[in-house]
Coordinates of C-alpha atoms in Angstrom, one line a residue:
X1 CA -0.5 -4.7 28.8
X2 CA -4.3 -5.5 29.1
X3 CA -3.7 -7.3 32.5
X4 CA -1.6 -4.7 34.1
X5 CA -4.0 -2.0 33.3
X6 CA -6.8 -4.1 34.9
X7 CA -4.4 -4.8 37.9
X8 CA -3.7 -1.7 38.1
X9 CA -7.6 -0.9 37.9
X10 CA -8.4 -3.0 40.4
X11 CA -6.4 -2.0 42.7
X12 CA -6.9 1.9 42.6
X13 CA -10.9 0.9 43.1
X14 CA -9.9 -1.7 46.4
X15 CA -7.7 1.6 47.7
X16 CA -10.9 4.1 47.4
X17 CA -13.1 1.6 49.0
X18 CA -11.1 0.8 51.6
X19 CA -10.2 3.9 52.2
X20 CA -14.0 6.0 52.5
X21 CA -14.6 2.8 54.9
X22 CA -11.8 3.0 57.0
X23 CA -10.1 6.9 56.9
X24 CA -7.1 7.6 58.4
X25 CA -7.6 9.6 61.4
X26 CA -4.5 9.6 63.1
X27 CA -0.5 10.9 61.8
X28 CA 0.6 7.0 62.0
X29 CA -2.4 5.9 59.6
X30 CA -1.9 8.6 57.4
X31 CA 1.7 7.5 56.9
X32 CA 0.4 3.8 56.7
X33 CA -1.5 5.4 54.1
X34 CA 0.9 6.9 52.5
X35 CA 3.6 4.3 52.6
X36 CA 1.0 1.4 50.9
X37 CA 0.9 4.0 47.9
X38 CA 4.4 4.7 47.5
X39 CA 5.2 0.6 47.8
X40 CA 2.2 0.0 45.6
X41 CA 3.3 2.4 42.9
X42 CA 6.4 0.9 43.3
X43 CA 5.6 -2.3 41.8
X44 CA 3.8 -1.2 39.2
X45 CA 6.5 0.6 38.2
X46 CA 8.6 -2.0 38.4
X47 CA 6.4 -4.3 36.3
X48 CA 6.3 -2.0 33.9
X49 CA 10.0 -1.4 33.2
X50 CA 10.5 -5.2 33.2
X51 CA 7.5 -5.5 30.3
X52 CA 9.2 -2.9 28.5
X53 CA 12.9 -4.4 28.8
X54 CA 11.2 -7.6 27.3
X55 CA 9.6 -5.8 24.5
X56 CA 12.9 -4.3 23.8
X57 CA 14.6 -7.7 23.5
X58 CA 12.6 -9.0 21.5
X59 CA 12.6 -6.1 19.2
X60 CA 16.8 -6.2 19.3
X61 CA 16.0 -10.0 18.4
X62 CA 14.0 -9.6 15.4
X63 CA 16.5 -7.0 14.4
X64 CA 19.2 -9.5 14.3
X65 CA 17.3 -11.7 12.8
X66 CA 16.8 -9.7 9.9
X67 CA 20.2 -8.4 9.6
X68 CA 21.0 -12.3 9.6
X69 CA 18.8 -13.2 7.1
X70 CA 20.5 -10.3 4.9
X71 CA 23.6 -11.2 5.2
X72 CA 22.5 -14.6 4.0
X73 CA 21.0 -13.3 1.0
X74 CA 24.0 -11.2 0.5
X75 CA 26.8 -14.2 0.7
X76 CA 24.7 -16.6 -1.3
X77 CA 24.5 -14.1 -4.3
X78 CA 28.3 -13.7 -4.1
X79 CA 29.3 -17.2 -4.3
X80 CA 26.7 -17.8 -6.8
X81 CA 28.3 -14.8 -8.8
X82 CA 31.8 -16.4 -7.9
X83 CA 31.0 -20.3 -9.0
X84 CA 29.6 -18.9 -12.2
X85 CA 32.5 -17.0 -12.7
X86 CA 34.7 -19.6 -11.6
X87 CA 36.6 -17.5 -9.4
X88 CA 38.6 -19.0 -6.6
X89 CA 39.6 -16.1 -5.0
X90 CA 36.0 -14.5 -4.5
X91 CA 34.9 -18.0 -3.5
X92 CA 37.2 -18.9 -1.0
X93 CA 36.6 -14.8 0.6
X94 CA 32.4 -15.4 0.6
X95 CA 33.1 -19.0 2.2
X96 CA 34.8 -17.1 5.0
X97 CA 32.1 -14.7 5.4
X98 CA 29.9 -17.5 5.4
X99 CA 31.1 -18.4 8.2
X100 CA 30.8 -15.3 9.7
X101 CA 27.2 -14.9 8.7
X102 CA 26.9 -18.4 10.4
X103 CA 28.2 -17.2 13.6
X104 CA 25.8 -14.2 13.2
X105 CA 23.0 -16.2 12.9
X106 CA 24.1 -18.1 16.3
X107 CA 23.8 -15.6 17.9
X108 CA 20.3 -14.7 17.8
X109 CA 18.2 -15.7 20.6
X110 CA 15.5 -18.1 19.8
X111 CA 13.3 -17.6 22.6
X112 CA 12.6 -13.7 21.6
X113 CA 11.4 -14.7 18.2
X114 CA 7.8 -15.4 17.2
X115 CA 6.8 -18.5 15.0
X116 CA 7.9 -16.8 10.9
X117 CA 11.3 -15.1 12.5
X118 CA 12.0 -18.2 14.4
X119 CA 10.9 -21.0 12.0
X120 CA 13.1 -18.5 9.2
X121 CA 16.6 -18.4 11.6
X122 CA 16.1 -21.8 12.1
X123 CA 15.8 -22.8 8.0
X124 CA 18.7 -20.4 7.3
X125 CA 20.8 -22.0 9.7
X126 CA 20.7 -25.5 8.3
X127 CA 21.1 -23.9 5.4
X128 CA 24.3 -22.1 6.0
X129 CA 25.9 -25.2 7.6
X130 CA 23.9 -27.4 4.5
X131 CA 26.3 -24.8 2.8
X132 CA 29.3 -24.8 4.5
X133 CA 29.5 -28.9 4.5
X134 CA 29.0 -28.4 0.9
X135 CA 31.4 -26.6 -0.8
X136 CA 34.1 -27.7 2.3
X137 CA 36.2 -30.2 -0.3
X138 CA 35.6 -27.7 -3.3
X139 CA 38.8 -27.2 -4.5
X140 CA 40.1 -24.5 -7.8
X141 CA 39.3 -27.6 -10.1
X142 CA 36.2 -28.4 -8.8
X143 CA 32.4 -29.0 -9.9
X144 CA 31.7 -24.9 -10.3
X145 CA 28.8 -25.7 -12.1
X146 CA 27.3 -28.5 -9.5
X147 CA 27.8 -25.8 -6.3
X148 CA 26.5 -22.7 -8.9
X149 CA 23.3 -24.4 -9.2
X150 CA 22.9 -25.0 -5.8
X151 CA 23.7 -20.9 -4.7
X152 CA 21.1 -20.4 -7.6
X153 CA 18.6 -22.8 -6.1
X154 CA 18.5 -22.0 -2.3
X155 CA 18.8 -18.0 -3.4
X156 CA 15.0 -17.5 -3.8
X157 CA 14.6 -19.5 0.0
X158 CA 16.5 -17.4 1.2
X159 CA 14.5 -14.6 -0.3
X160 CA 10.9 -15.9 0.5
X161 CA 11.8 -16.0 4.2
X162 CA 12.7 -12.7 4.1
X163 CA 9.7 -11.4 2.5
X164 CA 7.6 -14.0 4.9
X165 CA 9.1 -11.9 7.5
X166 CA 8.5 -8.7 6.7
X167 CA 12.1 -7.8 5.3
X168 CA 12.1 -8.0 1.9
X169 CA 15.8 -8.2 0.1
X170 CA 17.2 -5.1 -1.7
X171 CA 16.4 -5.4 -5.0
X172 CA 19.5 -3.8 -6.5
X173 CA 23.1 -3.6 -5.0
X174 CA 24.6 -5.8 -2.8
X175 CA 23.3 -5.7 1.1
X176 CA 24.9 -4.3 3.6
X177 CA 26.2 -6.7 6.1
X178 CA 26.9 -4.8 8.8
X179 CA 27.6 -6.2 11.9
X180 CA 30.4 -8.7 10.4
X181 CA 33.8 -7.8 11.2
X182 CA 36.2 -9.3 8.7
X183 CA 39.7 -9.6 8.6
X184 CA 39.6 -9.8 4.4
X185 CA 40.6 -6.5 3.6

């Protein structure tokens, strides 16, 4: 923003100086004149919606990134709860929304993010598919305590990257995870 205001800056003073040298005296130079200012304002207007659209993207990013990381925190404390209760039904639902969180996390563009957001969707992603190639053979009978463990051990990851990012999780309640659509009832 520094840049454009010096552009912008420079400009205006090249304008003044060329113009108390070389003043318009007839209609045509006037409209010269006038013309130059219009194109020239113009562009900086244009310059400026185009800096803004960026800072929107990557705001929208680091929104979904954010959200992602929630949703992470969210699913992993559910199957945690669910291998430690040794439920299959709440396990097998959370797998599927793990997927779903998965997807999420896809979807955020990498390019938008600075270096903690970006080095956090990255870590969360391999561990989401870390997590999905994990538990993919577990079956009613399986280890519960072997994949409880490992919820219970990636949780406070998951929970440093947040805070690392500015979004610390809820401390109470299960988080939102809005922005899933789910077919689960």
């Amino acid at each position: 923003m520094r840049k454009l205001g010096a552009a912008i800056a420079a400009g205006t003073a090249a304008l003044i100086v060329a113009g108390w040298f070389y003043r318009p005296s007839t209609s045509a130079e006037w409209a010269a004149w006038v013309q130059t200012l219009g194109v020239l304002v113009a562009i900086l207007w244009a310059v400026r919606l185009q800096i803004a659209a960026s800072k929107q993207g990557e705001r929208q990013a680091a929104q979904v990134a954010a959200m992602f990381a929630n949703n992470m925190h969210w699913v992993f404390r559910e199957l945690n709860d669910a291998c430690g209760k040794c439920s299959w039904d709440d396990y097998t639902v959370h797998r599927r929304i793990l997927h779903e969180v998965l997807a999420q996390g896809r979807e955020v563009t990498l390019q938008l993010l600075d270096g903690r957001s970006l080095a956090m969707v990255s870590s969360l992603r391999t561990i989401a598919v870390e997590a999905l190639e994990m538990t993919e053979g577990h079956g009613r009978d399986g280890n519960w305590v072997r994949l409880h463990n490992y919820f219970d051990r990636r949780l406070p990851s998951i929970s440093a990257w947040m805070s690392a990012t500015g979004n610390p999780p809820e401390s109470s309640g299960p988080t939102d995870y809005a922005g899933l659509r789910t077919s689960f009832g």
